[in-house]
Amino acid sequence: MGENNYAKELDVAVRVVHMACSLCQRVQEGLVSSTSNDHVMSKDDDSLVTVADWSVQATVSWLLSESLSNQKVSIVAEEDVQTLSKSGSLGLLTAVVNTVNECLAEAPKYGLQSPKKALGTSQILEAISQCNSTGGRNGRHWVLDPVDGTLGFVRGDQYAVALALIEEGKIVIGVLGCPNYPRKKEWLSHHHHSSQSMPKMSDTSETWEKGCVMYAQRGSGEAWMQPLIQGNKKHTWSNSAQRVQVSSIDDPALATFCEPVERANTNHSFSAGVAHSMGFKKQPLRVHSMVKYAAIARGDAEIFMKFAQSGYKEKIWDHAAGVIIVEEAGGVVTDAGGHPLDFSRGLYLEGLDRGIVACSGTILHEKLIGAVYASWDSSNL
């Protein structure tokens, strides 16, 4: 695979995720400042879904199709257009249409093209419903999680916009937008339930306090991070990207491990047993969403473990972008048996052995896989 086979796709994907982050921030400000919860519906799997979910999906779908017009753009994404087209969703649909058009109007700031005129409802529903691919091992599929970590989003905490490109069943590009990712890692562990307790960014200063887009291309051996665009500045590629690399810590006593916040998403007590047998000394860092992969790639944590309840199937969009970024930053991601994750089997990571582990390096990874086996035998999961 040539190094620059995906130069155009990566360029477009990074710009599109920057725009999606800006859209999310706008919706989140509205959500935090308004007390009404009219726009928050519940998902089938009980997580909250917001205007942001559909707006991001419509925006990303439209921009990818327009920017890569010479390709057939196939997108696997989480949200299903059915809910939005129902008669009861009129208020929601109006909010989505307005949000998408507000976002697309800013495309030139990100080096992309705006629509000639505002998109109508049917065009927006069309863009969302075009995200109907089921992935698999043939051809190219974009994989999108419009707002990963909806609970984090609603609380003004960590969430991510994740976009990956899978070709012939392998991830080739990953882009992860983390709008609330703090510049200083100490802020990650602050459970700020409102956006007020985060240091605010000021448009005048060059320093950024939070928010970044990370990205990587398969086989490059590099992962990169750009700060989100502030105020009315234009997106400039060259001068804002910083390389990110995993931590060099390989002593469990010094390592930080991340896990999901909610008990429904992982077995906290099993992770605690594994952590104990590894000799971790630090408290686990509980972080919403794929931001956990960003923390490993940036060197802010060394290990991420997730052991879902039996019967739960991990979805490809919850992992694809994070996995390639961690791998290209120098880390290792496998299932709990040490096998690579298989993204070629459709919407789910089929054949997964017990859970998912991501580590900053092979030494910790080998110890972790050993600890999982030891703890598994002694626990009755």
mmCIF file of C-alpha atoms in Angstrom:
data_model
loop_
_atom_site.group_PDB
_atom_site.id
_atom_site.type_symbol
_atom_site.label_atom_id
_atom_site.label_comp_id
_atom_site.label_asym_id
_atom_site.label_seq_id
_atom_site.Cartn_x
_atom_site.Cartn_y
_atom_site.Cartn_z
ATOM 1 C CA MET A 1 0.000 0.000 0.000
ATOM 2 C CA GLY A 2 1.627 3.247 -1.085
ATOM 3 C CA GLU A 3 2.254 5.865 1.561
ATOM 4 C CA ASN A 4 0.184 8.436 -0.279
ATOM 5 C CA ASN A 5 -2.581 6.240 -1.606
ATOM 6 C CA TYR A 6 -4.875 7.928 0.879
ATOM 7 C CA ALA A 7 -3.487 11.477 0.948
ATOM 8 C CA LYS A 8 -6.683 13.005 -0.474
ATOM 9 C CA GLU A 9 -8.993 10.935 1.732
ATOM 10 C CA LEU A 10 -7.007 11.730 4.875
ATOM 11 C CA ASP A 11 -6.935 15.427 4.049
ATOM 12 C CA VAL A 12 -10.711 15.550 3.524
ATOM 13 C CA ALA A 13 -11.451 13.379 6.568
ATOM 14 C CA VAL A 14 -9.435 15.572 8.952
ATOM 15 C CA ARG A 15 -11.136 18.751 7.707
ATOM 16 C CA VAL A 16 -14.570 17.124 7.924
ATOM 17 C CA VAL A 17 -13.966 15.999 11.534
ATOM 18 C CA HIS A 18 -12.808 19.515 12.474
ATOM 19 C CA MET A 19 -16.143 20.797 11.142
ATOM 20 C CA ALA A 20 -18.076 18.109 13.005
ATOM 21 C CA CYS A 21 -16.323 19.080 16.259
ATOM 22 C CA SER A 22 -17.270 22.705 15.726
ATOM 23 C CA LEU A 23 -20.880 21.632 15.122
ATOM 24 C CA CYS A 24 -20.879 19.547 18.321
ATOM 25 C CA GLN A 25 -19.465 22.387 20.384
ATOM 26 C CA ARG A 26 -22.213 24.674 19.138
ATOM 27 C CA VAL A 27 -24.938 22.149 19.966
ATOM 28 C CA GLN A 28 -23.338 21.372 23.322
ATOM 29 C CA GLU A 29 -23.248 25.039 24.303
ATOM 30 C CA GLY A 30 -26.956 25.197 23.538
ATOM 31 C CA LEU A 31 -27.567 22.016 25.513
ATOM 32 C CA VAL A 32 -25.651 23.165 28.564
ATOM 33 C CA SER A 33 -27.221 26.609 28.556
ATOM 34 C CA SER A 34 -30.805 25.480 27.961
ATOM 35 C CA THR A 35 -32.637 23.652 30.690
ATOM 36 C CA SER A 36 -35.207 22.126 28.375
ATOM 37 C CA ASN A 37 -34.513 18.610 27.191
ATOM 38 C CA ASP A 38 -36.802 18.673 24.193
ATOM 39 C CA HIS A 39 -34.070 17.584 21.834
ATOM 40 C CA VAL A 40 -32.750 14.675 23.836
ATOM 41 C CA MET A 41 -34.382 11.408 22.854
ATOM 42 C CA SER A 42 -33.487 7.962 24.064
ATOM 43 C CA LYS A 43 -31.764 5.420 21.836
ATOM 44 C CA ASP A 44 -32.857 1.802 21.623
ATOM 45 C CA ASP A 45 -29.810 0.870 23.628
ATOM 46 C CA ASP A 46 -30.752 3.466 26.255
ATOM 47 C CA SER A 47 -27.948 5.883 25.580
ATOM 48 C CA LEU A 48 -29.042 9.419 24.840
ATOM 49 C CA VAL A 49 -29.028 10.702 21.341
ATOM 50 C CA THR A 50 -29.055 14.330 20.359
ATOM 51 C CA VAL A 51 -29.448 16.679 17.466
ATOM 52 C CA ALA A 52 -25.657 16.507 17.212
ATOM 53 C CA ASP A 53 -25.731 12.828 16.248
ATOM 54 C CA TRP A 54 -27.892 13.312 13.183
ATOM 55 C CA SER A 55 -26.420 16.673 12.268
ATOM 56 C CA VAL A 56 -22.881 15.278 12.276
ATOM 57 C CA GLN A 57 -23.987 12.265 10.258
ATOM 58 C CA ALA A 58 -25.689 14.434 7.639
ATOM 59 C CA THR A 59 -22.753 16.870 7.476
ATOM 60 C CA VAL A 60 -20.077 14.182 7.187
ATOM 61 C CA SER A 61 -22.085 12.212 4.646
ATOM 62 C CA TRP A 62 -22.713 15.275 2.463
ATOM 63 C CA LEU A 63 -19.111 16.532 2.668
ATOM 64 C CA LEU A 64 -17.528 13.140 1.907
ATOM 65 C CA SER A 65 -19.799 12.623 -1.112
ATOM 66 C CA GLU A 66 -19.110 16.140 -2.420
ATOM 67 C CA SER A 67 -15.356 16.161 -1.746
ATOM 68 C CA LEU A 68 -14.723 12.636 -3.058
ATOM 69 C CA SER A 69 -17.195 12.907 -5.898
ATOM 70 C CA ASN A 70 -15.081 10.676 -8.133
ATOM 71 C CA GLN A 71 -15.611 7.739 -5.748
ATOM 72 C CA LYS A 72 -18.651 5.794 -4.664
ATOM 73 C CA VAL A 73 -18.766 6.810 -1.013
ATOM 74 C CA SER A 74 -20.053 4.001 1.196
ATOM 75 C CA ILE A 75 -20.637 4.910 4.861
ATOM 76 C CA VAL A 76 -21.335 2.698 7.874
ATOM 77 C CA ALA A 77 -22.843 4.810 10.643
ATOM 78 C CA GLU A 78 -24.745 4.483 13.832
ATOM 79 C CA GLU A 79 -27.896 6.521 13.399
ATOM 80 C CA ASP A 80 -30.865 5.230 11.466
ATOM 81 C CA VAL A 81 -32.905 7.781 9.514
ATOM 82 C CA GLN A 82 -36.229 6.085 10.397
ATOM 83 C CA THR A 83 -36.496 7.766 13.820
ATOM 84 C CA LEU A 84 -35.878 11.175 12.340
ATOM 85 C CA SER A 85 -38.458 10.856 9.566
ATOM 86 C CA LYS A 86 -41.287 9.993 11.996
ATOM 87 C CA SER A 87 -44.032 12.566 12.334
ATOM 88 C CA GLY A 88 -43.307 13.199 16.014
ATOM 89 C CA SER A 89 -39.763 14.261 15.223
ATOM 90 C CA LEU A 90 -40.581 17.470 13.390
ATOM 91 C CA GLY A 91 -38.974 19.773 15.972
ATOM 92 C CA LEU A 92 -35.910 17.583 16.030
ATOM 93 C CA LEU A 93 -35.700 17.520 12.247
ATOM 94 C CA THR A 94 -35.946 21.314 12.038
ATOM 95 C CA ALA A 95 -33.132 21.648 14.566
ATOM 96 C CA VAL A 96 -30.999 19.212 12.539
ATOM 97 C CA VAL A 97 -31.620 21.058 9.253
ATOM 98 C CA ASN A 98 -30.650 24.389 10.832
ATOM 99 C CA THR A 99 -27.594 22.947 12.557
ATOM 100 C CA VAL A 100 -26.305 21.260 9.392
ATOM 101 C CA ASN A 101 -26.730 24.371 7.263
ATOM 102 C CA GLU A 102 -25.055 26.566 9.880
ATOM 103 C CA CYS A 103 -22.109 24.169 9.891
ATOM 104 C CA LEU A 104 -21.845 23.744 6.108
ATOM 105 C CA ALA A 105 -21.833 27.528 5.644
ATOM 106 C CA GLU A 106 -18.447 27.520 7.415
ATOM 107 C CA ALA A 107 -16.874 24.927 5.084
ATOM 108 C CA PRO A 108 -14.551 27.441 3.329
ATOM 109 C CA LYS A 109 -12.905 28.209 6.682
ATOM 110 C CA TYR A 110 -11.841 24.534 6.679
ATOM 111 C CA GLY A 111 -10.772 24.455 3.040
ATOM 112 C CA LEU A 112 -13.926 22.640 1.879
ATOM 113 C CA GLN A 113 -16.845 23.686 -0.333
ATOM 114 C CA SER A 114 -20.188 24.890 0.991
ATOM 115 C CA PRO A 115 -23.379 23.917 -0.824
ATOM 116 C CA LYS A 116 -24.466 26.540 -3.381
ATOM 117 C CA LYS A 117 -27.614 27.071 -1.382
ATOM 118 C CA ALA A 118 -28.860 25.822 1.976
ATOM 119 C CA LEU A 119 -29.816 22.146 1.970
ATOM 120 C CA GLY A 120 -33.499 21.323 2.313
ATOM 121 C CA THR A 121 -35.008 18.724 4.624
ATOM 122 C CA SER A 122 -35.155 16.032 1.934
ATOM 123 C CA GLN A 123 -31.459 16.499 1.038
ATOM 124 C CA ILE A 124 -30.486 16.190 4.677
ATOM 125 C CA LEU A 125 -32.587 13.060 5.207
ATOM 126 C CA GLU A 126 -31.040 11.709 2.012
ATOM 127 C CA ALA A 127 -27.508 12.370 3.305
ATOM 128 C CA ILE A 128 -28.305 10.565 6.557
ATOM 129 C CA SER A 129 -29.959 7.609 4.848
ATOM 130 C CA GLN A 130 -26.990 7.206 2.491
ATOM 131 C CA CYS A 131 -25.066 5.945 5.527
ATOM 132 C CA ASN A 132 -26.496 2.467 5.088
ATOM 133 C CA SER A 133 -23.435 0.369 4.344
ATOM 134 C CA THR A 134 -22.919 -2.801 6.350
ATOM 135 C CA GLY A 135 -19.145 -2.871 5.867
ATOM 136 C CA GLY A 136 -17.451 -6.211 5.249
ATOM 137 C CA ARG A 137 -14.261 -7.356 3.611
ATOM 138 C CA ASN A 138 -14.857 -5.995 0.097
ATOM 139 C CA GLY A 139 -14.315 -2.461 -1.141
ATOM 140 C CA ARG A 140 -14.027 0.789 0.776
ATOM 141 C CA HIS A 141 -16.255 1.776 3.662
ATOM 142 C CA TRP A 142 -16.134 4.911 5.758
ATOM 143 C CA VAL A 143 -17.082 4.154 9.366
ATOM 144 C CA LEU A 144 -18.593 6.969 11.404
ATOM 145 C CA ASP A 145 -19.606 7.382 15.017
ATOM 146 C CA PRO A 146 -21.087 10.891 14.956
ATOM 147 C CA VAL A 147 -21.078 11.432 18.734
ATOM 148 C CA ASP A 148 -19.319 8.673 20.627
ATOM 149 C CA GLY A 149 -19.970 8.924 24.344
ATOM 150 C CA THR A 150 -23.412 10.547 24.326
ATOM 151 C CA LEU A 151 -23.513 10.628 28.123
ATOM 152 C CA GLY A 152 -20.221 12.513 28.181
ATOM 153 C CA PHE A 153 -21.626 14.868 25.549
ATOM 154 C CA VAL A 154 -24.800 15.615 27.501
ATOM 155 C CA ARG A 155 -22.810 16.204 30.714
ATOM 156 C CA GLY A 156 -20.320 18.537 29.060
ATOM 157 C CA ASP A 157 -17.651 15.884 29.606
ATOM 158 C CA GLN A 158 -15.521 13.775 27.202
ATOM 159 C CA TYR A 159 -16.941 12.573 23.877
ATOM 160 C CA ALA A 160 -15.553 12.015 20.386
ATOM 161 C CA VAL A 161 -16.370 12.255 16.687
ATOM 162 C CA ALA A 162 -14.814 9.204 15.029
ATOM 163 C CA LEU A 163 -14.269 8.605 11.324
ATOM 164 C CA ALA A 164 -12.266 5.755 9.810
ATOM 165 C CA LEU A 165 -11.786 4.310 6.343
ATOM 166 C CA ILE A 166 -11.750 0.543 5.959
ATOM 167 C CA GLU A 167 -10.500 -1.013 2.714
ATOM 168 C CA GLU A 168 -10.744 -4.744 2.006
ATOM 169 C CA GLY A 169 -11.514 -5.302 5.709
ATOM 170 C CA LYS A 170 -8.491 -3.344 7.053
ATOM 171 C CA ILE A 171 -8.500 0.104 8.681
ATOM 172 C CA VAL A 172 -6.417 2.441 6.516
ATOM 173 C CA ILE A 173 -7.265 5.877 7.979
ATOM 174 C CA GLY A 174 -8.496 6.962 11.384
ATOM 175 C CA VAL A 175 -9.549 10.440 12.527
ATOM 176 C CA LEU A 176 -10.706 11.135 16.073
ATOM 177 C CA GLY A 177 -12.085 14.521 17.072
ATOM 178 C CA CYS A 178 -12.035 15.091 20.849
ATOM 179 C CA PRO A 179 -13.656 18.505 21.443
ATOM 180 C CA ASN A 180 -13.135 18.510 25.221
ATOM 181 C CA TYR A 181 -9.754 16.791 25.362
ATOM 182 C CA PRO A 182 -7.652 18.890 27.730
ATOM 183 C CA ARG A 183 -4.172 20.081 26.868
ATOM 184 C CA LYS A 184 -3.066 19.158 30.379
ATOM 185 C CA LYS A 185 -3.797 15.524 31.134
ATOM 186 C CA GLU A 186 -4.574 16.295 34.802
ATOM 187 C CA TRP A 187 -7.868 17.750 33.577
ATOM 188 C CA LEU A 188 -8.919 14.379 32.160
ATOM 189 C CA SER A 189 -9.707 13.014 35.576
ATOM 190 C CA HIS A 190 -11.798 16.011 36.608
ATOM 191 C CA HIS A 191 -15.399 14.891 36.497
ATOM 192 C CA HIS A 192 -16.656 18.248 35.418
ATOM 193 C CA HIS A 193 -20.402 17.899 35.087
ATOM 194 C CA SER A 194 -20.690 21.286 33.519
ATOM 195 C CA SER A 195 -18.570 22.977 30.945
ATOM 196 C CA GLN A 196 -17.867 25.792 33.386
ATOM 197 C CA SER A 197 -15.223 23.935 35.342
ATOM 198 C CA MET A 198 -12.985 23.449 32.318
ATOM 199 C CA PRO A 199 -10.567 26.276 31.591
ATOM 200 C CA LYS A 200 -12.144 28.301 28.804
ATOM 201 C CA MET A 201 -10.325 28.910 25.558
ATOM 202 C CA SER A 202 -9.778 32.505 24.635
ATOM 203 C CA ASP A 203 -9.823 33.507 21.007
ATOM 204 C CA THR A 204 -7.036 36.019 21.483
ATOM 205 C CA SER A 205 -4.377 33.694 22.832
ATOM 206 C CA GLU A 206 -2.536 31.156 20.740
ATOM 207 C CA THR A 207 -2.633 28.586 23.513
ATOM 208 C CA TRP A 208 -5.374 26.028 23.476
ATOM 209 C CA GLU A 209 -6.777 24.560 26.656
ATOM 210 C CA LYS A 210 -8.903 21.818 25.166
ATOM 211 C CA GLY A 211 -10.046 20.176 21.972
ATOM 212 C CA CYS A 212 -8.052 18.383 19.300
ATOM 213 C CA VAL A 213 -8.317 16.207 16.203
ATOM 214 C CA MET A 214 -5.993 13.182 16.023
ATOM 215 C CA TYR A 215 -5.342 11.172 12.885
ATOM 216 C CA ALA A 216 -3.212 8.424 11.409
ATOM 217 C CA GLN A 217 -2.726 6.493 8.201
ATOM 218 C CA ARG A 218 -1.995 2.753 8.124
ATOM 219 C CA GLY A 219 1.668 1.884 7.765
ATOM 220 C CA SER A 220 2.977 5.422 8.278
ATOM 221 C CA GLY A 221 4.238 4.738 11.807
ATOM 222 C CA GLU A 222 3.026 8.197 12.780
ATOM 223 C CA ALA A 223 0.010 9.694 14.502
ATOM 224 C CA TRP A 224 -0.746 13.398 14.569
ATOM 225 C CA MET A 225 -2.789 15.888 16.530
ATOM 226 C CA GLN A 226 -4.109 19.321 15.588
ATOM 227 C CA PRO A 227 -5.774 21.747 18.027
ATOM 228 C CA LEU A 228 -9.345 22.698 17.170
ATOM 229 C CA ILE A 229 -9.732 25.960 15.293
ATOM 230 C CA GLN A 230 -10.434 28.954 17.485
ATOM 231 C CA GLY A 231 -12.775 31.829 16.730
ATOM 232 C CA ASN A 232 -12.638 33.047 13.165
ATOM 233 C CA LYS A 233 -9.247 31.601 12.311
ATOM 234 C CA LYS A 234 -8.913 29.492 9.190
ATOM 235 C CA HIS A 235 -7.780 25.873 9.325
ATOM 236 C CA THR A 236 -4.109 25.750 8.365
ATOM 237 C CA TRP A 237 -2.708 22.282 8.042
ATOM 238 C CA SER A 238 1.034 22.689 8.128
ATOM 239 C CA ASN A 239 1.733 24.776 11.171
ATOM 240 C CA SER A 240 -0.664 23.203 13.623
ATOM 241 C CA ALA A 241 0.042 19.454 13.532
ATOM 242 C CA GLN A 242 2.055 17.852 16.325
ATOM 243 C CA ARG A 243 3.175 14.249 16.306
ATOM 244 C CA VAL A 244 1.827 12.108 19.152
ATOM 245 C CA GLN A 245 3.491 9.011 20.556
ATOM 246 C CA VAL A 246 2.610 6.465 23.189
ATOM 247 C CA SER A 247 4.150 6.588 26.652
ATOM 248 C CA SER A 248 7.442 4.778 27.250
ATOM 249 C CA ILE A 249 6.374 3.633 30.738
ATOM 250 C CA ASP A 250 6.432 -0.161 30.958
ATOM 251 C CA ASP A 251 6.367 -0.585 34.744
ATOM 252 C CA PRO A 252 2.792 -1.373 35.877
ATOM 253 C CA ALA A 253 3.415 0.449 39.174
ATOM 254 C CA LEU A 254 3.802 3.701 37.255
ATOM 255 C CA ALA A 255 1.154 3.044 34.624
ATOM 256 C CA THR A 256 -2.278 4.651 34.346
ATOM 257 C CA PHE A 257 -5.165 2.531 33.128
ATOM 258 C CA CYS A 258 -8.403 3.796 31.601
ATOM 259 C CA GLU A 259 -11.781 2.147 31.511
ATOM 260 C CA PRO A 260 -15.350 3.129 30.615
ATOM 261 C CA VAL A 261 -17.263 5.267 33.142
ATOM 262 C CA GLU A 262 -20.510 3.327 33.174
ATOM 263 C CA ARG A 263 -20.840 -0.096 34.726
ATOM 264 C CA ALA A 264 -23.138 -1.160 31.914
ATOM 265 C CA ASN A 265 -20.241 -0.852 29.460
ATOM 266 C CA THR A 266 -17.574 -2.872 31.242
ATOM 267 C CA ASN A 267 -16.960 -5.191 34.175
ATOM 268 C CA HIS A 268 -15.265 -2.825 36.639
ATOM 269 C CA SER A 269 -14.622 -5.516 39.221
ATOM 270 C CA PHE A 270 -12.925 -7.841 36.727
ATOM 271 C CA SER A 271 -10.741 -4.932 35.504
ATOM 272 C CA ALA A 272 -9.896 -4.168 39.130
ATOM 273 C CA GLY A 273 -8.808 -7.791 39.630
ATOM 274 C CA VAL A 274 -6.589 -7.630 36.539
ATOM 275 C CA ALA A 275 -5.181 -4.279 37.690
ATOM 276 C CA HIS A 276 -4.434 -5.743 41.106
ATOM 277 C CA SER A 277 -2.628 -8.773 39.721
ATOM 278 C CA MET A 278 -0.617 -6.488 37.375
ATOM 279 C CA GLY A 279 0.485 -4.371 40.328
ATOM 280 C CA PHE A 280 -1.092 -1.092 39.223
ATOM 281 C CA LYS A 281 -0.796 1.514 41.966
ATOM 282 C CA LYS A 282 -2.808 4.332 40.421
ATOM 283 C CA GLN A 283 -6.574 4.746 40.503
ATOM 284 C CA PRO A 284 -8.217 3.890 37.156
ATOM 285 C CA LEU A 285 -8.998 6.829 34.918
ATOM 286 C CA ARG A 286 -12.662 6.524 33.982
ATOM 287 C CA VAL A 287 -13.259 8.336 30.732
ATOM 288 C CA HIS A 288 -16.258 8.443 28.401
ATOM 289 C CA SER A 289 -15.947 7.385 24.757
ATOM 290 C CA MET A 290 -13.095 6.691 22.368
ATOM 291 C CA VAL A 291 -11.188 9.496 24.069
ATOM 292 C CA LYS A 292 -9.589 6.545 25.947
ATOM 293 C CA TYR A 293 -7.779 5.590 22.731
ATOM 294 C CA ALA A 294 -6.669 9.219 22.340
ATOM 295 C CA ALA A 295 -5.252 9.136 25.887
ATOM 296 C CA ILE A 296 -3.145 6.055 25.038
ATOM 297 C CA ALA A 297 -1.955 7.525 21.706
ATOM 298 C CA ARG A 298 -0.972 10.798 23.351
ATOM 299 C CA GLY A 299 0.907 9.096 26.158
ATOM 300 C CA ASP A 300 -1.484 10.321 28.874
ATOM 301 C CA ALA A 301 -2.332 6.734 29.893
ATOM 302 C CA GLU A 302 -0.736 3.357 29.250
ATOM 303 C CA ILE A 303 -3.592 0.847 29.262
ATOM 304 C CA PHE A 304 -7.265 0.681 28.305
ATOM 305 C CA MET A 305 -9.383 -2.371 29.144
ATOM 306 C CA LYS A 306 -12.985 -3.066 28.303
ATOM 307 C CA PHE A 307 -14.810 -6.263 29.220
ATOM 308 C CA ALA A 308 -18.415 -5.991 28.106
ATOM 309 C CA GLN A 309 -21.175 -8.195 29.466
ATOM 310 C CA SER A 310 -21.448 -11.525 27.719
ATOM 311 C CA GLY A 311 -23.752 -11.280 24.748
ATOM 312 C CA TYR A 312 -22.807 -7.667 24.031
ATOM 313 C CA LYS A 313 -21.331 -7.250 20.564
ATOM 314 C CA GLU A 314 -18.727 -4.521 20.055
ATOM 315 C CA LYS A 315 -19.516 -2.308 17.058
ATOM 316 C CA ILE A 316 -16.801 -1.380 14.562
ATOM 317 C CA TRP A 317 -17.530 2.361 14.762
ATOM 318 C CA ASP A 318 -16.777 2.379 18.500
ATOM 319 C CA HIS A 319 -13.189 1.294 17.880
ATOM 320 C CA ALA A 320 -11.900 1.656 14.295
ATOM 321 C CA ALA A 321 -10.538 5.224 14.403
ATOM 322 C CA GLY A 322 -9.038 4.798 17.878
ATOM 323 C CA VAL A 323 -7.348 1.484 17.091
ATOM 324 C CA ILE A 324 -5.373 2.716 14.071
ATOM 325 C CA ILE A 325 -4.317 5.920 15.848
ATOM 326 C CA VAL A 326 -2.988 3.962 18.857
ATOM 327 C CA GLU A 327 -1.209 1.461 16.592
ATOM 328 C CA GLU A 328 0.467 4.101 14.435
ATOM 329 C CA ALA A 329 1.458 6.040 17.592
ATOM 330 C CA GLY A 330 3.380 2.920 18.656
ATOM 331 C CA GLY A 331 0.814 1.057 20.761
ATOM 332 C CA VAL A 332 -0.805 -2.375 20.621
ATOM 333 C CA VAL A 333 -4.548 -3.140 20.454
ATOM 334 C CA THR A 334 -5.948 -6.692 20.590
ATOM 335 C CA ASP A 335 -8.751 -8.660 22.126
ATOM 336 C CA ALA A 336 -8.189 -10.070 25.613
ATOM 337 C CA GLY A 337 -6.702 -13.235 24.139
ATOM 338 C CA GLY A 338 -4.037 -11.229 22.323
ATOM 339 C CA HIS A 339 -5.554 -11.572 18.841
ATOM 340 C CA PRO A 340 -5.876 -8.596 16.447
ATOM 341 C CA LEU A 341 -9.366 -7.108 16.094
ATOM 342 C CA ASP A 342 -11.131 -8.122 12.883
ATOM 343 C CA PHE A 343 -12.866 -5.220 11.131
ATOM 344 C CA SER A 344 -13.812 -7.257 8.055
ATOM 345 C CA ARG A 345 -16.886 -9.024 9.419
ATOM 346 C CA GLY A 346 -19.553 -6.354 9.026
ATOM 347 C CA LEU A 347 -20.979 -4.072 11.705
ATOM 348 C CA TYR A 348 -19.583 -5.988 14.676
ATOM 349 C CA LEU A 349 -16.185 -7.166 15.880
ATOM 350 C CA GLU A 350 -17.059 -10.838 15.592
ATOM 351 C CA GLY A 351 -15.020 -13.577 17.258
ATOM 352 C CA LEU A 352 -13.805 -11.264 19.999
ATOM 353 C CA ASP A 353 -12.128 -13.055 22.894
ATOM 354 C CA ARG A 354 -13.695 -11.656 26.103
ATOM 355 C CA GLY A 355 -12.802 -8.001 25.721
ATOM 356 C CA ILE A 356 -10.564 -5.349 24.215
ATOM 357 C CA VAL A 357 -7.202 -4.181 25.517
ATOM 358 C CA ALA A 358 -5.021 -1.338 24.285
ATOM 359 C CA CYS A 359 -1.498 -0.782 25.596
ATOM 360 C CA SER A 360 1.296 1.697 25.063
ATOM 361 C CA GLY A 361 3.759 -1.089 24.273
ATOM 362 C CA THR A 362 4.434 -4.816 23.985
ATOM 363 C CA ILE A 363 5.889 -5.329 27.488
ATOM 364 C CA LEU A 364 2.766 -4.055 29.243
ATOM 365 C CA HIS A 365 0.609 -5.832 26.679
ATOM 366 C CA GLU A 366 2.168 -9.237 27.364
ATOM 367 C CA LYS A 367 1.821 -8.731 31.118
ATOM 368 C CA LEU A 368 -1.792 -7.648 30.686
ATOM 369 C CA ILE A 369 -2.780 -10.638 28.550
ATOM 370 C CA GLY A 370 -1.166 -12.894 31.181
ATOM 371 C CA ALA A 371 -3.032 -11.131 33.993
ATOM 372 C CA VAL A 372 -6.330 -11.461 32.108
ATOM 373 C CA TYR A 373 -5.841 -15.218 31.740
ATOM 374 C CA ALA A 374 -4.905 -15.586 35.414
ATOM 375 C CA SER A 375 -7.818 -13.467 36.651
ATOM 376 C CA TRP A 376 -10.275 -15.086 34.249
ATOM 377 C CA ASP A 377 -9.622 -18.545 35.640
ATOM 378 C CA SER A 378 -10.179 -17.342 39.178
ATOM 379 C CA SER A 379 -13.297 -15.298 38.444
ATOM 380 C CA ASN A 380 -16.662 -16.725 37.459
ATOM 381 C CA LEU A 381 -17.647 -14.295 34.752
#
